[in-house]
PDB file of C-alpha atoms and ligand atoms in Angstrom:
ATOM      1  CA  MET A 116      58.918 -13.426  53.845  1.00 41.00           C
ATOM      2  CA  ASN A 117      56.290 -10.490  52.073  1.00 46.00           C
ATOM      3  CA  ASN A 118      54.940  -8.429  53.548  1.00 46.00           C
ATOM      4  CA  ASN A 119      52.152  -9.844  54.414  1.00 50.00           C
ATOM      5  CA  GLU A 120      54.200 -13.031  56.276  1.00 54.00           C
ATOM      6  CA  ILE A 121      54.834 -11.763  60.002  1.00 63.00           C
ATOM      7  CA  SER A 122      55.947 -14.288  62.838  1.00 62.00           C
ATOM      8  CA  SER A 123      54.537 -13.042  65.706  1.00 92.00           C
ATOM      9  CA  ASN A 124      52.238 -14.129  68.309  1.00 95.00           C
ATOM     10  CA  PHE A 125      50.366 -11.856  71.195  1.00 97.00           C
ATOM     11  CA  LYS A 126      48.278 -12.498  73.920  1.00 98.00           C
ATOM     12  CA  LEU A 127      45.726 -10.434  74.340  1.00 98.00           C
ATOM     13  CA  THR A 128      42.295 -10.614  76.847  1.00 98.00           C
ATOM     14  CA  LEU A 129      39.272  -8.521  77.215  1.00 98.00           C
ATOM     15  CA  PHE A 130      39.058  -7.920  80.848  1.00 98.00           C
ATOM     16  CA  GLY A 131      35.147  -7.234  81.969  1.00 97.00           C
ATOM     17  CA  ASN A 132      32.382  -7.856  84.444  1.00 95.00           C
ATOM     18  CA  PRO A 133      30.627  -9.713  83.216  1.00 94.00           C
ATOM     19  CA  VAL A 134      32.296 -10.852  79.610  1.00 95.00           C
ATOM     20  CA  LEU A 135      30.807 -14.059  78.819  1.00 93.00           C
ATOM     21  CA  HIS A 136      28.737 -12.538  75.820  1.00 88.00           C
ATOM     22  CA  SER A 137      31.577 -11.011  74.074  1.00 94.00           C
ATOM     23  CA  LYS A 138      32.227 -11.525  70.818  1.00 96.00           C
ATOM     24  CA  SER A 139      36.002  -9.540  70.539  1.00 97.00           C
ATOM     25  CA  PRO A 140      37.602 -12.634  71.152  1.00 98.00           C
ATOM     26  CA  TRP A 141      35.884 -13.721  67.544  1.00 97.00           C
ATOM     27  CA  ILE A 142      36.757 -10.482  65.756  1.00 98.00           C
ATOM     28  CA  HIS A 143      40.147 -10.680  66.562  1.00 98.00           C
ATOM     29  CA  THR A 144      40.496 -14.594  65.790  1.00 97.00           C
ATOM     30  CA  ARG A 145      39.107 -13.633  62.403  1.00 97.00           C
ATOM     31  CA  PHE A 146      41.162 -10.481  62.281  1.00 98.00           C
ATOM     32  CA  ALA A 147      44.349 -12.239  62.924  1.00 97.00           C
ATOM     33  CA  ALA A 148      43.387 -15.240  60.562  1.00 97.00           C
ATOM     34  CA  GLN A 149      44.221 -11.910  57.611  1.00 97.00           C
ATOM     35  CA  PHE A 150      47.734 -11.754  58.526  1.00 96.00           C
ATOM     36  CA  SER A 151      49.726 -15.243  58.087  1.00 93.00           C
ATOM     37  CA  GLY A 152      51.700 -16.088  60.604  1.00 92.00           C
ATOM     38  CA  LEU A 153      50.644 -13.692  63.301  1.00 95.00           C
ATOM     39  CA  ASN A 154      49.280 -15.736  65.662  1.00 95.00           C
ATOM     40  CA  VAL A 155      46.904 -14.339  68.595  1.00 97.00           C
ATOM     41  CA  ASP A 156      45.037 -15.848  71.439  1.00 98.00           C
ATOM     42  CA  TYR A 157      42.568 -13.310  72.849  1.00 98.00           C
ATOM     43  CA  SER A 158      40.947 -14.748  76.198  1.00 98.00           C
ATOM     44  CA  LYS A 159      38.597 -13.154  78.363  1.00 98.00           C
ATOM     45  CA  THR A 160      38.540 -12.290  82.032  1.00 98.00           C
ATOM     46  CA  GLU A 161      36.458 -11.723  84.236  1.00 98.00           C
ATOM     47  CA  SER A 162      37.960  -9.750  86.867  1.00 98.00           C
ATOM     48  CA  PRO A 163      35.906  -9.484  90.287  1.00 98.00           C
ATOM     49  CA  LEU A 164      34.592  -5.850  90.909  1.00 98.00           C
ATOM     50  CA  ASP A 165      37.061  -5.219  94.028  1.00 98.00           C
ATOM     51  CA  ALA A 166      40.142  -6.398  92.820  1.00 98.00           C
ATOM     52  CA  PHE A 167      40.439  -5.562  88.873  1.00 98.00           C
ATOM     53  CA  PRO A 168      44.405  -3.259  89.209  1.00 98.00           C
ATOM     54  CA  LYS A 169      45.386  -7.089  90.616  1.00 98.00           C
ATOM     55  CA  THR A 170      43.657  -8.964  87.690  1.00 98.00           C
ATOM     56  CA  VAL A 171      45.516  -6.436  85.078  1.00 98.00           C
ATOM     57  CA  PHE A 172      49.155  -7.100  87.017  1.00 98.00           C
ATOM     58  CA  ALA A 173      48.226 -11.025  86.762  1.00 98.00           C
ATOM     59  CA  PHE A 174      47.686 -11.060  82.934  1.00 98.00           C
ATOM     60  CA  ARG A 175      50.526  -8.371  82.072  1.00 98.00           C
ATOM     61  CA  ASP A 176      53.394  -9.791  84.513  1.00 98.00           C
ATOM     62  CA  SER A 177      51.953 -13.600  82.528  1.00 97.00           C
ATOM     63  CA  GLY A 178      53.640 -12.304  79.555  1.00 97.00           C
ATOM     64  CA  GLY A 179      50.276 -10.490  78.153  1.00 97.00           C
ATOM     65  CA  ASN A 180      50.636  -8.147  75.483  1.00 97.00           C
ATOM     66  CA  GLY A 181      47.460  -5.796  75.653  1.00 98.00           C
ATOM     67  CA  ALA A 182      44.134  -6.360  76.855  1.00 98.00           C
ATOM     68  CA  ASN A 183      40.176  -4.300  76.190  1.00 98.00           C
ATOM     69  CA  VAL A 184      38.345  -3.282  79.159  1.00 97.00           C
ATOM     70  CA  THR A 185      34.664  -3.100  79.032  1.00 94.00           C
ATOM     71  CA  VAL A 186      32.253  -2.389  81.224  1.00 89.00           C
ATOM     72  CA  PRO A 187      32.054  -1.608  84.402  1.00 91.00           C
ATOM     73  CA  PHE A 188      35.699  -1.038  84.147  1.00 94.00           C
ATOM     74  CA  LYS A 189      36.773   1.507  81.687  1.00 94.00           C
ATOM     75  CA  GLU A 190      37.267   4.329  84.725  1.00 93.00           C
ATOM     76  CA  GLN A 191      39.373   2.046  86.574  1.00 95.00           C
ATOM     77  CA  ALA A 192      41.752   1.453  84.059  1.00 97.00           C
ATOM     78  CA  TYR A 193      42.496   5.102  83.227  1.00 97.00           C
ATOM     79  CA  PRO A 194      44.900   5.907  86.680  1.00 98.00           C
ATOM     80  CA  LEU A 195      46.542   2.450  86.703  1.00 98.00           C
ATOM     81  CA  CYS A 196      48.104   3.186  83.155  1.00 98.00           C
ATOM     82  CA  ASP A 197      51.638   5.057  82.314  1.00 98.00           C
ATOM     83  CA  GLU A 198      50.277   6.864  79.576  1.00 98.00           C
ATOM     84  CA  HIS A 199      47.313   7.659  77.405  1.00 98.00           C
ATOM     85  CA  SER A 200      46.302   8.981  73.791  1.00 98.00           C
ATOM     86  CA  GLU A 201      45.266  12.430  74.009  1.00 96.00           C
ATOM     87  CA  ARG A 202      41.779  10.754  72.956  1.00 96.00           C
ATOM     88  CA  ALA A 203      41.504   8.501  76.286  1.00 97.00           C
ATOM     89  CA  GLN A 204      43.542  11.209  78.281  1.00 97.00           C
ATOM     90  CA  ILE A 205      40.165  13.695  76.895  1.00 97.00           C
ATOM     91  CA  ALA A 206      37.794  10.492  77.683  1.00 97.00           C
ATOM     92  CA  LYS A 207      39.819   9.982  81.660  1.00 96.00           C
ATOM     93  CA  ALA A 208      38.682   6.240  80.486  1.00 95.00           C
ATOM     94  CA  VAL A 209      40.060   3.757  78.351  1.00 96.00           C
ATOM     95  CA  ASN A 210      38.891   0.998  76.148  1.00 97.00           C
ATOM     96  CA  THR A 211      42.493  -0.667  75.154  1.00 98.00           C
ATOM     97  CA  LEU A 212      45.530  -1.415  77.206  1.00 98.00           C
ATOM     98  CA  LYS A 213      49.559  -2.233  75.767  1.00 98.00           C
ATOM     99  CA  PHE A 214      51.321  -3.501  77.685  1.00 98.00           C
ATOM    100  CA  MET A 215      54.672  -2.188  76.917  1.00 97.00           C
ATOM    101  CA  PRO A 216      58.446  -4.300  77.448  1.00 94.00           C
ATOM    102  CA  ASP A 217      59.193  -2.132  80.010  1.00 96.00           C
ATOM    103  CA  GLY A 218      56.502  -3.577  82.279  1.00 96.00           C
ATOM    104  CA  SER A 219      54.342   0.074  81.797  1.00 98.00           C
ATOM    105  CA  ILE A 220      50.799   0.088  80.558  1.00 98.00           C
ATOM    106  CA  TYR A 221      50.139   2.585  77.897  1.00 98.00           C
ATOM    107  CA  ALA A 222      46.010   3.207  77.064  1.00 98.00           C
ATOM    108  CA  ASP A 223      43.913   4.307  73.967  1.00 98.00           C
ATOM    109  CA  ASN A 224      40.377   5.010  73.924  1.00 98.00           C
ATOM    110  CA  THR A 225      38.953   3.689  70.212  1.00 98.00           C
ATOM    111  CA  ASP A 226      35.841   3.040  71.342  1.00 97.00           C
ATOM    112  CA  GLY A 227      34.565   6.601  69.484  1.00 97.00           C
ATOM    113  CA  ILE A 228      36.897   6.525  66.305  1.00 97.00           C
ATOM    114  CA  GLY A 229      34.730   3.196  65.695  1.00 98.00           C
ATOM    115  CA  PHE A 230      31.858   4.452  66.606  1.00 98.00           C
ATOM    116  CA  ILE A 231      31.950   7.005  64.644  1.00 98.00           C
ATOM    117  CA  ARG A 232      33.761   4.903  61.395  1.00 98.00           C
ATOM    118  CA  ASP A 233      30.091   2.862  61.829  1.00 98.00           C
ATOM    119  CA  VAL A 234      28.114   5.177  61.868  1.00 98.00           C
ATOM    120  CA  GLN A 235      29.834   7.360  58.852  1.00 98.00           C
ATOM    121  CA  HIS A 236      31.605   4.749  56.983  1.00 97.00           C
ATOM    122  CA  ASN A 237      29.841   2.287  56.872  1.00 98.00           C
ATOM    123  CA  HIS A 238      26.245   3.237  57.408  1.00 98.00           C
ATOM    124  CA  ASP A 239      27.150   6.949  55.202  1.00 98.00           C
ATOM    125  CA  TYR A 240      25.348   8.810  57.959  1.00 98.00           C
ATOM    126  CA  VAL A 241      27.218  12.261  58.454  1.00 98.00           C
ATOM    127  CA  LEU A 242      26.829  13.227  61.628  1.00 98.00           C
ATOM    128  CA  THR A 243      27.634  16.636  61.126  1.00 98.00           C
ATOM    129  CA  GLY A 244      25.390  19.280  61.539  1.00 98.00           C
ATOM    130  CA  LYS A 245      23.369  17.159  63.522  1.00 98.00           C
ATOM    131  CA  ARG A 246      21.451  17.745  67.112  1.00 98.00           C
ATOM    132  CA  ILE A 247      22.132  14.889  68.670  1.00 98.00           C
ATOM    133  CA  LEU A 248      21.363  12.712  72.538  1.00 98.00           C
ATOM    134  CA  LEU A 249      23.080  10.848  74.509  1.00 98.00           C
ATOM    135  CA  LEU A 250      21.662   8.912  76.912  1.00 97.00           C
ATOM    136  CA  GLY A 251      24.426   8.519  79.851  1.00 96.00           C
ATOM    137  CA  ALA A 252      26.979   9.830  81.397  1.00 95.00           C
ATOM    138  CA  GLY A 253      29.218   7.174  82.470  1.00 91.00           C
ATOM    139  CA  GLY A 254      33.056   5.502  80.618  1.00 89.00           C
ATOM    140  CA  ALA A 255      30.899   4.554  77.591  1.00 92.00           C
ATOM    141  CA  THR A 256      30.282   8.404  76.368  1.00 95.00           C
ATOM    142  CA  ARG A 257      32.964  10.020  77.867  1.00 94.00           C
ATOM    143  CA  GLY A 258      34.812   7.810  75.795  1.00 95.00           C
ATOM    144  CA  LEU A 259      31.997   9.128  72.585  1.00 96.00           C
ATOM    145  CA  LEU A 260      32.324  12.696  73.070  1.00 97.00           C
ATOM    146  CA  TYR A 261      35.856  14.509  71.488  1.00 97.00           C
ATOM    147  CA  PRO A 262      35.887  11.860  68.571  1.00 97.00           C
ATOM    148  CA  LEU A 263      32.126  12.853  68.424  1.00 98.00           C
ATOM    149  CA  LEU A 264      32.131  16.863  69.151  1.00 98.00           C
ATOM    150  CA  GLN A 265      35.510  16.428  66.416  1.00 97.00           C
ATOM    151  CA  THR A 266      32.626  15.359  63.500  1.00 98.00           C
ATOM    152  CA  LYS A 267      30.879  19.562  63.976  1.00 98.00           C
ATOM    153  CA  PRO A 268      27.366  18.363  65.295  1.00 98.00           C
ATOM    154  CA  HIS A 269      24.482  21.418  65.705  1.00 98.00           C
ATOM    155  CA  SER A 270      24.576  20.322  69.099  1.00 98.00           C
ATOM    156  CA  VAL A 271      24.800  17.284  71.966  1.00 98.00           C
ATOM    157  CA  VAL A 272      22.602  17.093  74.547  1.00 98.00           C
ATOM    158  CA  ILE A 273      23.158  13.366  77.210  1.00 98.00           C
ATOM    159  CA  ALA A 274      20.683  13.391  79.153  1.00 98.00           C
ATOM    160  CA  ASN A 275      20.792  11.262  82.274  1.00 97.00           C
ATOM    161  CA  ARG A 276      19.109   9.397  85.256  1.00 96.00           C
ATOM    162  CA  THR A 277      21.700  11.228  87.654  1.00 97.00           C
ATOM    163  CA  LEU A 278      21.758  14.854  86.142  1.00 98.00           C
ATOM    164  CA  SER A 279      24.505  15.844  88.284  1.00 98.00           C
ATOM    165  CA  LYS A 280      27.046  13.451  85.648  1.00 97.00           C
ATOM    166  CA  ALA A 281      25.942  14.641  83.143  1.00 98.00           C
ATOM    167  CA  GLN A 282      26.512  18.009  84.270  1.00 98.00           C
ATOM    168  CA  HIS A 283      29.724  16.826  85.204  1.00 97.00           C
ATOM    169  CA  VAL A 284      30.525  15.308  82.055  1.00 97.00           C
ATOM    170  CA  VAL A 285      30.029  19.173  79.986  1.00 98.00           C
ATOM    171  CA  THR A 286      31.773  20.463  82.305  1.00 98.00           C
ATOM    172  CA  GLU A 287      35.057  19.173  81.012  1.00 97.00           C
ATOM    173  CA  PHE A 288      33.329  18.603  77.605  1.00 98.00           C
ATOM    174  CA  CYS A 289      32.385  22.143  76.778  1.00 98.00           C
ATOM    175  CA  GLN A 290      35.756  23.390  75.907  1.00 97.00           C
ATOM    176  CA  TYR A 291      35.487  20.844  72.273  1.00 97.00           C
ATOM    177  CA  GLY A 292      31.156  22.116  71.203  1.00 97.00           C
ATOM    178  CA  SER A 293      28.363  22.929  71.745  1.00 97.00           C
ATOM    179  CA  ILE A 294      26.457  20.950  74.805  1.00 98.00           C
ATOM    180  CA  SER A 295      24.547  20.593  77.563  1.00 98.00           C
ATOM    181  CA  ALA A 296      22.635  18.615  80.670  1.00 98.00           C
ATOM    182  CA  LYS A 297      19.218  17.771  80.953  1.00 98.00           C
ATOM    183  CA  ARG A 298      17.013  15.088  82.517  1.00 97.00           C
ATOM    184  CA  PHE A 299      15.246  12.661  80.915  1.00 96.00           C
ATOM    185  CA  LYS A 300      11.942  14.432  81.841  1.00 94.00           C
ATOM    186  CA  ASP A 301      12.005  17.296  80.313  1.00 96.00           C
ATOM    187  CA  LEU A 302      13.684  16.125  76.838  1.00 97.00           C
ATOM    188  CA  LYS A 303      12.030  17.020  74.153  1.00 96.00           C
ATOM    189  CA  ALA A 304      11.068  15.526  70.409  1.00 96.00           C
ATOM    190  CA  GLU A 305      14.300  17.612  68.414  1.00 97.00           C
ATOM    191  CA  PHE A 306      16.439  15.158  67.747  1.00 98.00           C
ATOM    192  CA  ASP A 307      18.152  13.646  64.746  1.00 98.00           C
ATOM    193  CA  VAL A 308      20.024  11.133  66.384  1.00 98.00           C
ATOM    194  CA  MET A 309      19.204   9.374  69.501  1.00 98.00           C
ATOM    195  CA  ILE A 310      22.591   7.537  70.685  1.00 98.00           C
ATOM    196  CA  ASP A 311      22.172   4.274  73.529  1.00 97.00           C
ATOM    197  CA  CYS A 312      25.129   5.224  76.373  1.00 95.00           C
ATOM    198  CA  THR A 313      23.488   3.929  79.035  1.00 94.00           C
ATOM    199  CA  SER A 314      24.516   0.029  80.460  1.00 88.00           C
ATOM    200  CA  PHE A 315      20.528  -0.148  80.884  1.00 88.00           C
ATOM    201  CA  ASP A 316      18.967  -3.149  79.389  1.00 82.00           C
ATOM    202  CA  SER A 317      15.821  -2.392  79.387  1.00 81.00           C
ATOM    203  CA  TRP A 318      13.513  -0.022  78.598  1.00 79.00           C
ATOM    204  CA  PRO A 319      11.736   2.149  78.488  1.00 84.00           C
ATOM    205  CA  LEU A 320      13.711   4.674  80.155  1.00 90.00           C
ATOM    206  CA  PRO A 321      11.727   7.467  81.350  1.00 92.00           C
ATOM    207  CA  ILE A 322      11.895   9.795  78.974  1.00 92.00           C
ATOM    208  CA  PRO A 323       8.689  11.346  76.368  1.00 91.00           C
ATOM    209  CA  LYS A 324       7.195   8.661  74.124  1.00 87.00           C
ATOM    210  CA  ASP A 325       7.773  10.829  71.016  1.00 90.00           C
ATOM    211  CA  ILE A 326      11.463  11.152  71.251  1.00 94.00           C
ATOM    212  CA  PHE A 327      11.621   9.201  68.283  1.00 94.00           C
ATOM    213  CA  GLN A 328       9.439  11.525  66.048  1.00 92.00           C
ATOM    214  CA  GLN A 329      12.612  13.443  64.600  1.00 95.00           C
ATOM    215  CA  CYS A 330      15.300  11.337  64.575  1.00 97.00           C
ATOM    216  CA  ALA A 331      16.821   9.452  61.167  1.00 98.00           C
ATOM    217  CA  LEU A 332      19.596   7.224  63.185  1.00 98.00           C
ATOM    218  CA  VAL A 333      19.470   5.356  66.319  1.00 98.00           C
ATOM    219  CA  TYR A 334      22.295   4.219  67.899  1.00 98.00           C
ATOM    220  CA  ASP A 335      22.010   1.474  71.111  1.00 97.00           C
ATOM    221  CA  LEU A 336      25.365   1.391  72.032  1.00 95.00           C
ATOM    222  CA  LYS A 337      24.935  -2.107  72.850  1.00 93.00           C
ATOM    223  CA  TYR A 338      24.833  -4.989  70.803  1.00 92.00           C
ATOM    224  CA  SER A 339      22.463  -8.175  70.648  1.00 90.00           C
ATOM    225  CA  ASP A 340      21.579 -10.963  68.487  1.00 89.00           C
ATOM    226  CA  LYS A 341      18.024  -9.558  67.960  1.00 91.00           C
ATOM    227  CA  PRO A 342      16.786  -5.627  68.325  1.00 93.00           C
ATOM    228  CA  THR A 343      17.336  -4.570  71.750  1.00 94.00           C
ATOM    229  CA  PRO A 344      14.326  -2.898  73.310  1.00 93.00           C
ATOM    230  CA  ILE A 345      15.326   0.582  72.277  1.00 94.00           C
ATOM    231  CA  LEU A 346      16.165  -0.350  68.784  1.00 96.00           C
ATOM    232  CA  GLU A 347      12.315  -2.578  69.014  1.00 94.00           C
ATOM    233  CA  ARG A 348      10.888   0.237  69.705  1.00 93.00           C
ATOM    234  CA  ALA A 349      13.114   2.849  67.426  1.00 95.00           C
ATOM    235  CA  ILE A 350      11.314   0.626  64.268  1.00 96.00           C
ATOM    236  CA  HIS A 351       7.740   0.484  65.741  1.00 94.00           C
ATOM    237  CA  TYR A 352       8.449   4.788  65.239  1.00 93.00           C
ATOM    238  CA  GLY A 353       9.702   4.497  62.392  1.00 96.00           C
ATOM    239  CA  VAL A 354      13.192   5.649  62.749  1.00 97.00           C
ATOM    240  CA  LYS A 355      15.042   4.656  59.319  1.00 97.00           C
ATOM    241  CA  GLN A 356      18.709   3.775  60.969  1.00 98.00           C
ATOM    242  CA  CYS A 357      18.698   1.855  63.603  1.00 98.00           C
ATOM    243  CA  LEU A 358      22.204   0.303  64.453  1.00 98.00           C
ATOM    244  CA  ASP A 359      23.229  -1.793  67.640  1.00 97.00           C
ATOM    245  CA  GLY A 360      26.741  -1.437  68.485  1.00 96.00           C
ATOM    246  CA  PHE A 361      28.101  -4.792  66.908  1.00 97.00           C
ATOM    247  CA  GLY A 362      30.044  -2.343  63.843  1.00 98.00           C
ATOM    248  CA  MET A 363      31.351   0.468  66.286  1.00 98.00           C
ATOM    249  CA  LEU A 364      32.793  -2.721  68.327  1.00 98.00           C
ATOM    250  CA  VAL A 365      34.193  -4.380  65.118  1.00 98.00           C
ATOM    251  CA  GLU A 366      35.815  -1.214  63.903  1.00 98.00           C
ATOM    252  CA  GLN A 367      36.792  -0.145  68.088  1.00 98.00           C
ATOM    253  CA  ALA A 368      38.816  -3.826  67.872  1.00 98.00           C
ATOM    254  CA  ALA A 369      40.305  -2.710  64.972  1.00 98.00           C
ATOM    255  CA  GLU A 370      41.734   0.747  66.021  1.00 98.00           C
ATOM    256  CA  SER A 371      43.201  -1.489  68.980  1.00 98.00           C
ATOM    257  CA  PHE A 372      44.193  -4.837  66.884  1.00 98.00           C
ATOM    258  CA  THR A 373      46.299  -1.431  65.156  1.00 98.00           C
ATOM    259  CA  LEU A 374      48.115  -0.496  67.997  1.00 98.00           C
ATOM    260  CA  TRP A 375      49.041  -4.008  69.898  1.00 98.00           C
ATOM    261  CA  THR A 376      50.490  -5.741  66.026  1.00 97.00           C
ATOM    262  CA  GLY A 377      51.085  -3.314  64.018  1.00 96.00           C
ATOM    263  CA  PHE A 378      48.704  -4.379  61.457  1.00 97.00           C
ATOM    264  CA  GLN A 379      45.770  -3.209  59.719  1.00 98.00           C
ATOM    265  CA  PRO A 380      42.410  -5.289  59.558  1.00 98.00           C
ATOM    266  CA  ASN A 381      39.629  -5.653  56.831  1.00 98.00           C
ATOM    267  CA  THR A 382      37.092  -4.443  58.900  1.00 98.00           C
ATOM    268  CA  ALA A 383      34.190  -4.744  56.508  1.00 98.00           C
ATOM    269  CA  THR A 384      34.217  -8.828  55.730  1.00 97.00           C
ATOM    270  CA  VAL A 385      34.855  -9.888  59.385  1.00 98.00           C
ATOM    271  CA  LEU A 386      31.156  -7.420  59.207  1.00 97.00           C
ATOM    272  CA  GLU A 387      30.017  -9.252  56.607  1.00 96.00           C
ATOM    273  CA  GLU A 388      31.168 -12.469  58.338  1.00 95.00           C
ATOM    274  CA  TYR A 389      28.960 -12.206  60.747  1.00 92.00           C
ATOM    275  CA  LYS A 390      25.660 -10.838  58.373  1.00 86.00           C
ATOM    276  CA  THR A 391      25.840 -13.913  57.030  1.00 86.00           C
ATOM    277  CA  ARG A 392      27.077 -16.512  59.662  1.00 81.00           C
TER     278      ARG A 392
HETATM  279  P1  LIG B 270      29.509   2.427  80.607  1.00 70.67           P
HETATM  280  O1  LIG B 270      31.463   2.359  81.183  1.00 70.67           O
HETATM  281  O2  LIG B 270      29.171   1.425  79.792  1.00 70.67           O
HETATM  282  O3  LIG B 270      29.190   4.057  81.188  1.00 70.67           O
HETATM  283  P2  LIG B 270      28.890   3.004  83.787  1.00 70.67           P
HETATM  284  O4  LIG B 270      29.971   3.792  83.841  1.00 70.67           O
HETATM  285  O5  LIG B 270      28.541   2.479  84.734  1.00 70.67           O
HETATM  286  O6  LIG B 270      29.349   2.006  82.259  1.00 70.67           O
HETATM  287  O7  LIG B 270      27.716   4.200  83.069  1.00 70.67           O
HETATM  288  C1  LIG B 270      26.057   3.061  83.188  1.00 70.67           C
HETATM  289  C2  LIG B 270      25.341   4.241  82.016  1.00 70.67           C
HETATM  290  O8  LIG B 270      24.096   3.512  82.389  1.00 70.67           O
HETATM  291  C3  LIG B 270      25.191   5.351  83.669  1.00 70.67           C
HETATM  292  O9  LIG B 270      25.315   6.961  82.534  1.00 70.67           O
HETATM  293  C4  LIG B 270      23.785   4.761  84.451  1.00 70.67           C
HETATM  294  O10 LIG B 270      23.182   6.046  85.422  1.00 70.67           O
HETATM  295  P3  LIG B 270      24.139   6.590  86.621  1.00 70.67           P
HETATM  296  O11 LIG B 270      24.693   7.792  86.168  1.00 70.67           O
HETATM  297  O12 LIG B 270      21.896   7.661  86.559  1.00 70.67           O
HETATM  298  O13 LIG B 270      23.993   5.579  86.973  1.00 70.67           O
HETATM  299  C5  LIG B 270      23.009   4.607  83.471  1.00 70.67           C
HETATM  300  N1  LIG B 270      22.447   3.988  83.540  1.00 70.67           N
HETATM  301  C6  LIG B 270      22.333   2.611  84.127  1.00 70.67           C
HETATM  302  N2  LIG B 270      21.239   2.003  84.423  1.00 70.67           N
HETATM  303  C7  LIG B 270      20.179   2.267  84.861  1.00 70.67           C
HETATM  304  C8  LIG B 270      19.322   2.246  84.696  1.00 70.67           C
HETATM  305  N3  LIG B 270      18.463   1.455  85.490  1.00 70.67           N
HETATM  306  N4  LIG B 270      18.252   3.460  84.616  1.00 70.67           N
HETATM  307  C9  LIG B 270      18.846   4.399  84.220  1.00 70.67           C
HETATM  308  N5  LIG B 270      20.328   5.066  83.950  1.00 70.67           N
HETATM  309  C10 LIG B 270      20.792   3.387  84.096  1.00 70.67           C
END
């Protein structure tokens, strides 16, 4: 048997609510097909909002090897886990669970590294030295912040409907870089990069209309078959790079896949197949 011929079965799932729309099973099935003998059964599990821990433990006890976690459970998943990667510990939000043979749960957060790889590697856009605006202050923002600050941007501003939540995030992350909180209405058109980390899928948010003026990159963590409302607006204002979250989804998935299986999949072929499907 050579290195590419292995024989292993992995039972994996995505926990979220809702999860119906997710492309994660498609992505992980494509990754698994890159390694002969690797069998991945990746399902979607819609957890009741009030029974997330019970849903996770039931999957683990049925022989599950690992899971991804999406909206709205990333922060709730954190205290369920016995051990955390450094980035998950800093984010206090997790998107990847690994069920260990002794029943304990190891947690990681691969969202931030997925975002950085998509922007810097797939789209050749360097974040170092840039003025960055993050919209939202929930689990998605928390997952992104530490890897983002490690790229040494000029500054990061977090704007959120609930200002106190943004301020709280700033208090936790200010030791890692230049970061501040603002109200939507106080924002000015002074950003190179704007990242929408909210779960709000309409537009506009109550932010100044000219906010895109100096932006070279607008990134919506959400993804859809057609441009999301914020990207439609950014395209209208002539922003050079308008990206949705599919690239990040594939990159974070690759990192999770490697944690579970030990194999590093090729993301470029999956991104290409998605574009031409
Ligand atoms: P996630 O884990 O995806 O970040 P979350 O923790 O529920 O999900 O956070 C959702 C984010 O979207 C929050 O920043 C939320 O703002 P609040 O902190 O003020 O709730 C933001 N959000 C959701 N609906 C919104 C809306 N209608 N307008 C503006 N922001 C919204």
